[in-house]
Tab-separated table of C-alpha atoms in Angstrom:
chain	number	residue	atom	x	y	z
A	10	UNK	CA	-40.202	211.885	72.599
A	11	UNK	CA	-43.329	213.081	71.153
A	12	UNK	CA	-44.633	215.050	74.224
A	13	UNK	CA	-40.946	216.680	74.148
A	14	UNK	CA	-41.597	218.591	70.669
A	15	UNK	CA	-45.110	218.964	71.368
A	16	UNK	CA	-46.263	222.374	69.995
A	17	UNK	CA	-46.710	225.161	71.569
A	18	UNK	CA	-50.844	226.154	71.961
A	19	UNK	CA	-52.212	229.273	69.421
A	20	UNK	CA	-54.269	231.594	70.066
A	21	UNK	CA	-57.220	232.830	68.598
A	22	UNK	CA	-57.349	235.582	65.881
A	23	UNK	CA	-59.802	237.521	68.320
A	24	UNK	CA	-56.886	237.462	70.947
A	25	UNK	CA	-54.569	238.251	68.170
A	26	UNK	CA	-56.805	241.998	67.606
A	27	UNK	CA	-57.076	242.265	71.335
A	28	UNK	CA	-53.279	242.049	72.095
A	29	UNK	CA	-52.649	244.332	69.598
A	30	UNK	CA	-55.442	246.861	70.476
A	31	UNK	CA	-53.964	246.612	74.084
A	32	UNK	CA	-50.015	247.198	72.771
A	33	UNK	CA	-51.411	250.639	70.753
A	34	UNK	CA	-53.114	251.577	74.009
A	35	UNK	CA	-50.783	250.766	76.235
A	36	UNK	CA	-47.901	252.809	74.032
A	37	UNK	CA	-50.431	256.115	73.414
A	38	UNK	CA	-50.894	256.108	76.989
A	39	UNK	CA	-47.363	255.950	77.444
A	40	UNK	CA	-46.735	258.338	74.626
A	41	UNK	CA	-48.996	260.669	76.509
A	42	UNK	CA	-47.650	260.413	80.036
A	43	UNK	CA	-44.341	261.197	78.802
A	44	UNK	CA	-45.558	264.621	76.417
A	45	UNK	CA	-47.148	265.090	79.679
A	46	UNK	CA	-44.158	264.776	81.664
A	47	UNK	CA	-42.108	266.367	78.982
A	48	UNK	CA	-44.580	269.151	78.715
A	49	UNK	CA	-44.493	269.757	82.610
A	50	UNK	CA	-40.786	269.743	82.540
A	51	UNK	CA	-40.276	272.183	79.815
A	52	UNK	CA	-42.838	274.168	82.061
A	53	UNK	CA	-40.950	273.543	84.934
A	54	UNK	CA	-37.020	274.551	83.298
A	55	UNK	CA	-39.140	277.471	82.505
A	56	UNK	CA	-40.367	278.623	86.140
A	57	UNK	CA	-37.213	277.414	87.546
A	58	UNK	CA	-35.172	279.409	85.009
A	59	UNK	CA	-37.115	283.048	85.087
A	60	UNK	CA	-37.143	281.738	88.920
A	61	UNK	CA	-33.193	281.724	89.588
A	62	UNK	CA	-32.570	284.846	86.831
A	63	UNK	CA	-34.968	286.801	88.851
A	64	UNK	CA	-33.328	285.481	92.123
A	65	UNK	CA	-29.707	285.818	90.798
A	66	UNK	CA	-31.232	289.659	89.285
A	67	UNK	CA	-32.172	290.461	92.407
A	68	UNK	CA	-29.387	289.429	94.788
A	69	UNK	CA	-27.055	291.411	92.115
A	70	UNK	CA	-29.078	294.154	92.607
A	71	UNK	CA	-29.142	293.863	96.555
A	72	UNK	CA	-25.333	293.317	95.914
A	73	UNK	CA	-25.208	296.669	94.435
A	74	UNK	CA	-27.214	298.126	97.261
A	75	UNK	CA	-24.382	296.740	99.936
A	76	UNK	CA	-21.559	298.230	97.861
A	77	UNK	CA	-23.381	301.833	97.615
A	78	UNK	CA	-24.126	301.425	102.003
A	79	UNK	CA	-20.010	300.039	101.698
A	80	UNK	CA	-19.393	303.086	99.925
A	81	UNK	CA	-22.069	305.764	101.683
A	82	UNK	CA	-19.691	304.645	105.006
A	83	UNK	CA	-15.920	304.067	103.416
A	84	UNK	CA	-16.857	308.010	102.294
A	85	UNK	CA	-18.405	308.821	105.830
A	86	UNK	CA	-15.329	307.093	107.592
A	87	UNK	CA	-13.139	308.864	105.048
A	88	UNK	CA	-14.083	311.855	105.931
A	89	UNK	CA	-14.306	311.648	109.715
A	90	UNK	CA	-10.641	309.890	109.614
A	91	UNK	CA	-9.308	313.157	107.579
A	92	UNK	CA	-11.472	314.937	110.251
A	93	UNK	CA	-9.718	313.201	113.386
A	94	UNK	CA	-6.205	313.423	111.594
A	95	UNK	CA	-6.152	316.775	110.646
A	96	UNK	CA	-7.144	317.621	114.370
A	97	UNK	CA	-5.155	315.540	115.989
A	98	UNK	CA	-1.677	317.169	113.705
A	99	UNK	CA	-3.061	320.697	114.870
A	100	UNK	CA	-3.476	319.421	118.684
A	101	UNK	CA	-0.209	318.033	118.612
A	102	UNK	CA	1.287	321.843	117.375
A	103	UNK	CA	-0.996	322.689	120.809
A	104	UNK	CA	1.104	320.560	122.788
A	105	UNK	CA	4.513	321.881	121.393
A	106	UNK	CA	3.113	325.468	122.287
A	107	UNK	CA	2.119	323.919	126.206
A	108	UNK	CA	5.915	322.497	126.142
A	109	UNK	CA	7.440	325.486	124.965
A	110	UNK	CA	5.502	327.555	127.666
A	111	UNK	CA	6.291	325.623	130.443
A	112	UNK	CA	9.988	325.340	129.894
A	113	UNK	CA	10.072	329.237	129.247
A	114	UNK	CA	8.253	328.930	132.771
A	115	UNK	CA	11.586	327.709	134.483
A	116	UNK	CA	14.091	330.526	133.822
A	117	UNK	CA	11.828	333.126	135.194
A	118	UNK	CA	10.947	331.416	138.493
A	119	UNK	CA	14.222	330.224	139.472
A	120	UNK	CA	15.779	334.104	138.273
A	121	UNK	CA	12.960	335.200	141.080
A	122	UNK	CA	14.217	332.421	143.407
A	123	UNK	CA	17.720	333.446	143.093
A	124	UNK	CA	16.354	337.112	143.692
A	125	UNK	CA	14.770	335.924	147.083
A	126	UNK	CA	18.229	334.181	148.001
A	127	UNK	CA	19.875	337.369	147.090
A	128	UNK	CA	17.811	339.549	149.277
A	129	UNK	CA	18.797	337.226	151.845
A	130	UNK	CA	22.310	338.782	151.558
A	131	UNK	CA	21.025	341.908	152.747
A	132	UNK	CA	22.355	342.718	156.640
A	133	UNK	CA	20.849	345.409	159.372
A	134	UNK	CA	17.947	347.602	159.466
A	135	UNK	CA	17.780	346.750	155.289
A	136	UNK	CA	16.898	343.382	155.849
A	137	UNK	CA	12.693	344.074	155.551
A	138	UNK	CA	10.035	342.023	154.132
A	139	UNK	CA	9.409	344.996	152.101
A	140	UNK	CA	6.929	345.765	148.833
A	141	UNK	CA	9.694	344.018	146.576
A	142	UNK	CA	10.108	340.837	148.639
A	143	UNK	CA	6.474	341.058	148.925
A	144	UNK	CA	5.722	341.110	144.911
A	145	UNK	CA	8.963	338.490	144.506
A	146	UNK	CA	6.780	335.893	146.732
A	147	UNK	CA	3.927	336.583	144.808
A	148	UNK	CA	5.795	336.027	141.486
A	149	UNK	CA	6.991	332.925	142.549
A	150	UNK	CA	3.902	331.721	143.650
A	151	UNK	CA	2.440	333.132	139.846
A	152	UNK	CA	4.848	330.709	138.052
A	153	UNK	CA	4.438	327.855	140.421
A	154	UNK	CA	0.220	328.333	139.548
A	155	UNK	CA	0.968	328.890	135.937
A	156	UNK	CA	3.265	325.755	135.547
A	157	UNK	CA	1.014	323.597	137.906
A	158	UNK	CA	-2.158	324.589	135.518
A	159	UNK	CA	0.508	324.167	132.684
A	160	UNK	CA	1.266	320.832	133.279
A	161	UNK	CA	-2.018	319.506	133.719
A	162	UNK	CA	-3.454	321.065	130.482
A	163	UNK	CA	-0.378	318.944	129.180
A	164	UNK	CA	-1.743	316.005	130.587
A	165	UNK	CA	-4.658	316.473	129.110
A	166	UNK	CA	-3.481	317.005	125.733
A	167	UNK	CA	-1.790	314.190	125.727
A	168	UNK	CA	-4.611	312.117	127.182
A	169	UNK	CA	-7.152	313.830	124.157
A	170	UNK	CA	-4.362	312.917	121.450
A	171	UNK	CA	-4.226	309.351	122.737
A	172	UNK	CA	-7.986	309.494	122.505
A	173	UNK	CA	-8.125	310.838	119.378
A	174	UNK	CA	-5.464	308.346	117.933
A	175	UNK	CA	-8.052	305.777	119.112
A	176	UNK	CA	-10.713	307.393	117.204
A	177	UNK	CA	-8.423	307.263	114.218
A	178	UNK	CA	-7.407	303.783	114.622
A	179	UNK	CA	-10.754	302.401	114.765
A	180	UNK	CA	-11.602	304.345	111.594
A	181	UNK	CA	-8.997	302.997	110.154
A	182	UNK	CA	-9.676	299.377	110.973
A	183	UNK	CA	-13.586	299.444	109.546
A	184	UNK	CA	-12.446	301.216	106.657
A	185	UNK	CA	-10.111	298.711	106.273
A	186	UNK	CA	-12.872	296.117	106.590
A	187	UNK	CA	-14.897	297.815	104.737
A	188	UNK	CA	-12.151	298.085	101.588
A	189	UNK	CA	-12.073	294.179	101.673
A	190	UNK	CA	-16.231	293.848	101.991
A	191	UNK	CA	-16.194	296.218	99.077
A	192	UNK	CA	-13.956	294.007	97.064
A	193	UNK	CA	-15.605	290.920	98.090
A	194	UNK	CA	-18.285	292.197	97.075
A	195	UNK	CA	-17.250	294.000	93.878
A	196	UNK	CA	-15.526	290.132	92.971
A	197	UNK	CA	-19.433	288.643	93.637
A	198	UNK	CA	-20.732	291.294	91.482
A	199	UNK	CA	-18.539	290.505	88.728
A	200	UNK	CA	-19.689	286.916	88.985
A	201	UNK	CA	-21.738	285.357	86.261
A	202	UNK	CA	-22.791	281.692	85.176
A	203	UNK	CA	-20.320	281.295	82.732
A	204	UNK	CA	-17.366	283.008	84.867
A	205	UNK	CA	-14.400	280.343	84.649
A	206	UNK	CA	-13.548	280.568	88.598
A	207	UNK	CA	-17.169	279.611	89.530
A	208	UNK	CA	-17.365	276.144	91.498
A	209	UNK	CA	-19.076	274.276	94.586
A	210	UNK	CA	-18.316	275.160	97.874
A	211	UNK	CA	-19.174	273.126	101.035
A	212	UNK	CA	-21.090	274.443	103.656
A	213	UNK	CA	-21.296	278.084	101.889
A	214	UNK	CA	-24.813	278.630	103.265
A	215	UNK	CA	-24.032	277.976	106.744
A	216	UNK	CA	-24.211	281.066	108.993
A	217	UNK	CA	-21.578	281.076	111.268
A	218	UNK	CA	-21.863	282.732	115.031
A	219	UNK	CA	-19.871	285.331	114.174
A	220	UNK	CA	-22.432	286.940	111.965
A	221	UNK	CA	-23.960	290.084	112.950
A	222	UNK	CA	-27.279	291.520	111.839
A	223	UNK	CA	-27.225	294.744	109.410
A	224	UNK	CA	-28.611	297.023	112.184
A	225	UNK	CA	-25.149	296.097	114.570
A	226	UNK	CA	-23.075	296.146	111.619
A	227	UNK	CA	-24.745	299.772	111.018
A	228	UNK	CA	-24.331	300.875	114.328
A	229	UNK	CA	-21.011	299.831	114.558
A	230	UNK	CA	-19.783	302.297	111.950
A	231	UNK	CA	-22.016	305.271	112.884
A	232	UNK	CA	-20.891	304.193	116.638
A	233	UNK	CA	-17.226	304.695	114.863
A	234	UNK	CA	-17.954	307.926	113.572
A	235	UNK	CA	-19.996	309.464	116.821
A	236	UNK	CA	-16.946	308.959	118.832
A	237	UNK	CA	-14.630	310.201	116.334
A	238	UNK	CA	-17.298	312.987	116.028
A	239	UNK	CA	-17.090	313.171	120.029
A	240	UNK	CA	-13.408	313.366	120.178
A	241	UNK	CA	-13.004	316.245	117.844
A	242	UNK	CA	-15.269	318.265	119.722
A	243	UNK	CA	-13.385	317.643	122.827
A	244	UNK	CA	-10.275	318.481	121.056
A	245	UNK	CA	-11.542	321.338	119.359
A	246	UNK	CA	-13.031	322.616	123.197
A	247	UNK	CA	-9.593	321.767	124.174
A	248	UNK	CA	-8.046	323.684	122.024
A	249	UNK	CA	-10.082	326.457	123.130
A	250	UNK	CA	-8.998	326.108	126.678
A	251	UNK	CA	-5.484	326.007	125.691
A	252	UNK	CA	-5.407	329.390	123.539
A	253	UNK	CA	-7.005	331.249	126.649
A	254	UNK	CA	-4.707	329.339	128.846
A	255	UNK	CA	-1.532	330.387	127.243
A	256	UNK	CA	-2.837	333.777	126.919
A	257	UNK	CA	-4.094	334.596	130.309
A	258	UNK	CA	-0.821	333.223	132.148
A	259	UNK	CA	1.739	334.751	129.591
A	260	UNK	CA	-1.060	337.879	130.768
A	261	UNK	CA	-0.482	337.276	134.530
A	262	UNK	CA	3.645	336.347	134.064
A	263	UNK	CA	4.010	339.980	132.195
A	264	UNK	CA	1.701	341.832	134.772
A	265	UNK	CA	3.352	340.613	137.410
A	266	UNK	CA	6.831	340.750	136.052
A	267	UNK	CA	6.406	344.413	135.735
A	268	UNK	CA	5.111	344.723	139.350
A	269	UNK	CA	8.337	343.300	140.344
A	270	UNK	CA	10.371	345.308	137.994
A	271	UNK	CA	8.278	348.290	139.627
A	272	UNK	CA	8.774	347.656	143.120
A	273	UNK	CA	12.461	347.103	142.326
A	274	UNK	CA	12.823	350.988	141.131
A	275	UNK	CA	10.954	352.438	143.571
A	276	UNK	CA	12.905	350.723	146.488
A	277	UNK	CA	16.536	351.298	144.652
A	278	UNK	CA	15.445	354.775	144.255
A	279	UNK	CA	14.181	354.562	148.015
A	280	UNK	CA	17.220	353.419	149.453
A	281	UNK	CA	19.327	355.548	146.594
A	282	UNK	CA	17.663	358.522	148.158
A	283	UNK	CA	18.369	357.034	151.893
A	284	UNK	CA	21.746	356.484	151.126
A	285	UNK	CA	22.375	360.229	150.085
A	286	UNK	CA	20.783	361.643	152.917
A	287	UNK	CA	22.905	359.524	154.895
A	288	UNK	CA	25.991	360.771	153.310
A	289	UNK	CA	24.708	364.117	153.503
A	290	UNK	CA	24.384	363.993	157.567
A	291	UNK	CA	27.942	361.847	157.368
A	292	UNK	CA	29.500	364.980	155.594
A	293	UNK	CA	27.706	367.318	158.517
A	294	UNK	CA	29.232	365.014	161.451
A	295	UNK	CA	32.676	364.807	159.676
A	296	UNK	CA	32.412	368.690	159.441
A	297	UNK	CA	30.949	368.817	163.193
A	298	UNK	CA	33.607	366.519	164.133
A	299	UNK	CA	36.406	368.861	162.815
A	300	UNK	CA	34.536	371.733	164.808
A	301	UNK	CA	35.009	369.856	168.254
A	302	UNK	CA	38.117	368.735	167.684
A	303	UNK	CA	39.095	372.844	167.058
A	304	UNK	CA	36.425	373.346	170.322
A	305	UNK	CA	38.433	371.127	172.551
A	306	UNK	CA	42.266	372.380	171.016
A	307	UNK	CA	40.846	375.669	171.783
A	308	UNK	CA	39.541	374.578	175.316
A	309	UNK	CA	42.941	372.694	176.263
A	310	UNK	CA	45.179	375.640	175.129
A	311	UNK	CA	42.863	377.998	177.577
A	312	UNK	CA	43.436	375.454	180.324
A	313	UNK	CA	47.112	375.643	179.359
A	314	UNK	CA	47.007	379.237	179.259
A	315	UNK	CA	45.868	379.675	182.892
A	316	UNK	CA	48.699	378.222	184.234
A	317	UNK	CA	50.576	381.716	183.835
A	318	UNK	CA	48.163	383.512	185.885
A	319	UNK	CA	47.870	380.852	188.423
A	320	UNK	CA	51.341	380.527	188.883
A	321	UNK	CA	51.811	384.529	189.276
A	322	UNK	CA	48.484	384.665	191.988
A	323	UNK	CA	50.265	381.418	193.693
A	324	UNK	CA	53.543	383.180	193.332
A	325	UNK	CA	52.340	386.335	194.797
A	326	UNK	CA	50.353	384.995	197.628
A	327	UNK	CA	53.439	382.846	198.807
A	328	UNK	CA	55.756	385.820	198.689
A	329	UNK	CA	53.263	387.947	200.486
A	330	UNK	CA	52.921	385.612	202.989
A	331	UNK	CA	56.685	386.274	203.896
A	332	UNK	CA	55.856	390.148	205.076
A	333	UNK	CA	56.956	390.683	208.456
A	334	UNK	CA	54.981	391.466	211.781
A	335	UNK	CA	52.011	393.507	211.695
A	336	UNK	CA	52.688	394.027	207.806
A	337	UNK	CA	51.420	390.528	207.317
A	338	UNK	CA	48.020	392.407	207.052
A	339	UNK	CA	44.521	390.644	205.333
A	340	UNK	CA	44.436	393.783	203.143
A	341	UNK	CA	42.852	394.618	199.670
A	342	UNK	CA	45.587	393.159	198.181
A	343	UNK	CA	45.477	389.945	199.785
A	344	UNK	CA	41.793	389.936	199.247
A	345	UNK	CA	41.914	390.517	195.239
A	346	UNK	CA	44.643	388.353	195.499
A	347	UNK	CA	42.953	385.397	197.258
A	348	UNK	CA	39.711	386.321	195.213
A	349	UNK	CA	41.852	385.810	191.986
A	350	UNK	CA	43.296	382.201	193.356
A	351	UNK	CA	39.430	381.240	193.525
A	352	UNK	CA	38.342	382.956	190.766
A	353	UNK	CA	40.769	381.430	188.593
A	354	UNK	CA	40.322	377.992	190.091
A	355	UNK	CA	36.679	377.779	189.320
A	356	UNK	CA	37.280	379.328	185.706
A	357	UNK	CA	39.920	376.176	185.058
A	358	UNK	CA	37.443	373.942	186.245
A	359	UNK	CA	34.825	375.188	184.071
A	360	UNK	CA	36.910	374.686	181.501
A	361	UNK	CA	37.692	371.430	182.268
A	362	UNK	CA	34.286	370.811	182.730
A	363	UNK	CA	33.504	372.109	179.406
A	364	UNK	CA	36.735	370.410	177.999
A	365	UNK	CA	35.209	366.594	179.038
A	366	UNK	CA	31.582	367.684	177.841
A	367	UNK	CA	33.050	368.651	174.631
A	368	UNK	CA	34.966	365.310	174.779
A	369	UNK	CA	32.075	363.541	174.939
A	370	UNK	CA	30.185	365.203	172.042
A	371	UNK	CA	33.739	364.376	170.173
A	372	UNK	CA	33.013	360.452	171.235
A	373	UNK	CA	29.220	360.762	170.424
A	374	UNK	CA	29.683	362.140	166.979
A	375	UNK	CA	32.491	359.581	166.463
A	376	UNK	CA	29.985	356.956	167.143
A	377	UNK	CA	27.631	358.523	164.766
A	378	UNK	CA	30.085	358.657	162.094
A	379	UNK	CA	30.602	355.252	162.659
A	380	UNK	CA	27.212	353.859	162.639
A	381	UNK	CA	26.485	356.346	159.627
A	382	UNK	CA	28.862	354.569	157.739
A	383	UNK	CA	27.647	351.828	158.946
A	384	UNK	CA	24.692	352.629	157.345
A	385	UNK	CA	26.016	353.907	153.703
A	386	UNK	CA	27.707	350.380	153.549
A	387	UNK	CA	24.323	348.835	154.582
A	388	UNK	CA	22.374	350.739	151.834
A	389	UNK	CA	25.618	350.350	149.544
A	390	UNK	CA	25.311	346.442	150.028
A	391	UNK	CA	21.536	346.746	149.078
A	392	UNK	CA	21.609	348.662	146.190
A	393	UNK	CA	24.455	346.118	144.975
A	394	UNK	CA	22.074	343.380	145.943
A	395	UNK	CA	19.058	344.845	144.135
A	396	UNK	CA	20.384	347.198	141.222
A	397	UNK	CA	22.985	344.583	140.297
A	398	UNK	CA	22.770	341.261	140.998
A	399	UNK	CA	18.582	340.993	141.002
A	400	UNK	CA	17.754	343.694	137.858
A	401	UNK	CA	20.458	343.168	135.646
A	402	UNK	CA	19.512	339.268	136.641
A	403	UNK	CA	15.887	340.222	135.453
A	404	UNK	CA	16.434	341.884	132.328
A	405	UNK	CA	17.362	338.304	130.686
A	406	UNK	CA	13.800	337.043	131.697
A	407	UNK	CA	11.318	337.001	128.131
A	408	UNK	CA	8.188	336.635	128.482
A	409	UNK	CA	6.113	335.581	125.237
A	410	UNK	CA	2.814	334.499	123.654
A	411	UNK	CA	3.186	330.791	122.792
């Protein structure tokens, strides 16, 4: 029982001094690594601080830098996009004019087409490939050229608007990116420690594949911009073209409308003139005509008028043949008389002779009566053909400067 209260063993005053030497040693050394601690902390909340102000100054000012290169190329792609727009509304009033030409091209060619069919109409010695049908086939082949060359400058309008509208619509889609980078951005600028919205966000410093590096995303605007740049100039060259298109074929349509027109007067006033000499020699051969047909009324009636003399020489010899005996005598008388018979004879039968020649003059100039009006009807037919169906056809035609 005694061991189980036995007291516990003391220590000496010397150990007494010691352990307390060793407890205010052991706390100043504690006391000092903690100053020291709290001493490099304070330090450290100090680097760390001007450390992330200087970081967090510096990415707001490299934030600032982005949104001035944002806006440098929003303005540059502004511009460009007003640039391509502008050019593309002024190319598309350069197609309306190409339309507008080529449709006024149609009415002329088919009027000259319906000209050529017309001359077709013409019958006889008229029917020659002359100066008229000559300039008509070149007018037709004029409008054929112009609306063949028309038609492909319209295909390439087209083809430069659609290029163009590509221009535009990739200007249009980077400034569009560009408007939400800027406000992105702007939104990050506005951001400060003590904004309310501010909060953690997993995986925020991961770079995904999709990144590009500032050099492609810089060449991918000024890329933008070259071939809007690029397209303008081919519109503008375009539009060039099309101005001394338009002019030079409305140039070549007018010239050579008026070389038709030209050839058309001079060969109505050709076959006017033809025509009237025709009727001139018609009005001789009807005259002529009227002269034979008095030449062989004259000729008959001195056929007709011999009969009286033929029937008194006939009459005479047949009585005289009746003398009796040796009166029945081959004298002067008989002679004269005989002589008459013959005489008359061969005078009737030159008449006749003359009669049938004169009849077939009378025949002859009947034919050529005949084929002279022929001929009027011909050149009548022709000047129909050409005064009224092909130049009253042509005055409709207008041609203009579209």
């Amino acid at each position: 029982m005694s061991r189980l209260f036995q007291a516990p063993p003391k220590f000496h005053p010397s150990e007494w001094h010691v352990a307390n030497k060793m407890q205010c040693a052991s706390t100043e050394s504690q006391k000092s690594s903690s100053e020291r601690m709290i001493a490099e902390s304070q330090r450290l909340v100090d680097e760390i601080e001007k450390t992330t102000q200087k970081t967090q100054s510096d990415v707001n000012k490299k934030i600032e830098q982005r949104l001035e290169e944002i806006k440098f190329w929003r303005k540059e792609l502004d511009n460009k996009l007003e640039q391509i727009i502008n050019e593309t509304e002024v190319l598309l009033t350069f197609k309306t004019r190409l339309e507008k030409a080529l449709e006024s091209c149609k009415e002329p060619l088919v009027i000259a087409q319906k000209c050529l069919l017309n001359r077709q109409r013409r019958v006889g010695i008229d029917l020659v490939h002359d100066e008229v049908e000559q300039e008509l086939v070149k007018e037709v082949e004029v409008l054929q050229g112009v609306i063949a060359l028309l038609e492909r400058t319209l295909e390439q309008t087209i083809e430069q608007i659609r290029l163009n509208r590509s221009a535009k619509y990739n200007l249009e889609m980077d400034l569009k990116d560009k408007f939400t980078a800027s406000k992105i951005d702007s939104y990050c600028a506005s951001l400060t420690n003590n904004t309310p919205d501010v909060r953690y966000a997993d995986n925020a410093v991961k770079i995904e594949g999709n990144f590009i590096s500032p050099e492609d995303w810089t060449d991918f605007s000024n890329i933008n911009v070259e071939k809007a740049d690029k397209q303008r100039n081919n519109s503008l060259s375009l539009r060039a073209m099309i101005d001394s298109i338009l002019s030079q074929t409305a140039n070549d349509m007018h010239k050579q409308y008026e070389m038709v027109n030209v050839a058309f007067r001079n060969r109505v006033k050709e076959v006017r003139d033809a025509k009237h000499k025709l009727e001139i020699l018609l009005a001789s051969v009807m005259d002529e005509t009227a002269l034979q047909e008095k030449n062989i009324a004259a000729l008959k009636k001195a056929i007709a008028d011999k009969e009286g003399p033929v029937k008194v020489v006939q009459t005479r010899l047949e009585a005289r043949n009746h003398r009796p005996n040796v009166e029945l005598c081959y004298d002067t008388v008989q002679y004269k008389l005989i002589s008459e018979v013959q005489e008359i004879t061969n005078n009737i039968q030159r008449l006749k002779d003359t009669l049938a020649q004169a009849e077939t003059e009378l025949k002859g100039l009947s034919r050529r009566q005949l084929s002279l009006e022929e001929e009027i009807q011909v050149k009548a037919n022709t000047l129909y053909i050409d005064e009224v169906l092909c130049m009253q056809m042509r005055e409709s035609v207008c041609i203009n400067n579209f």
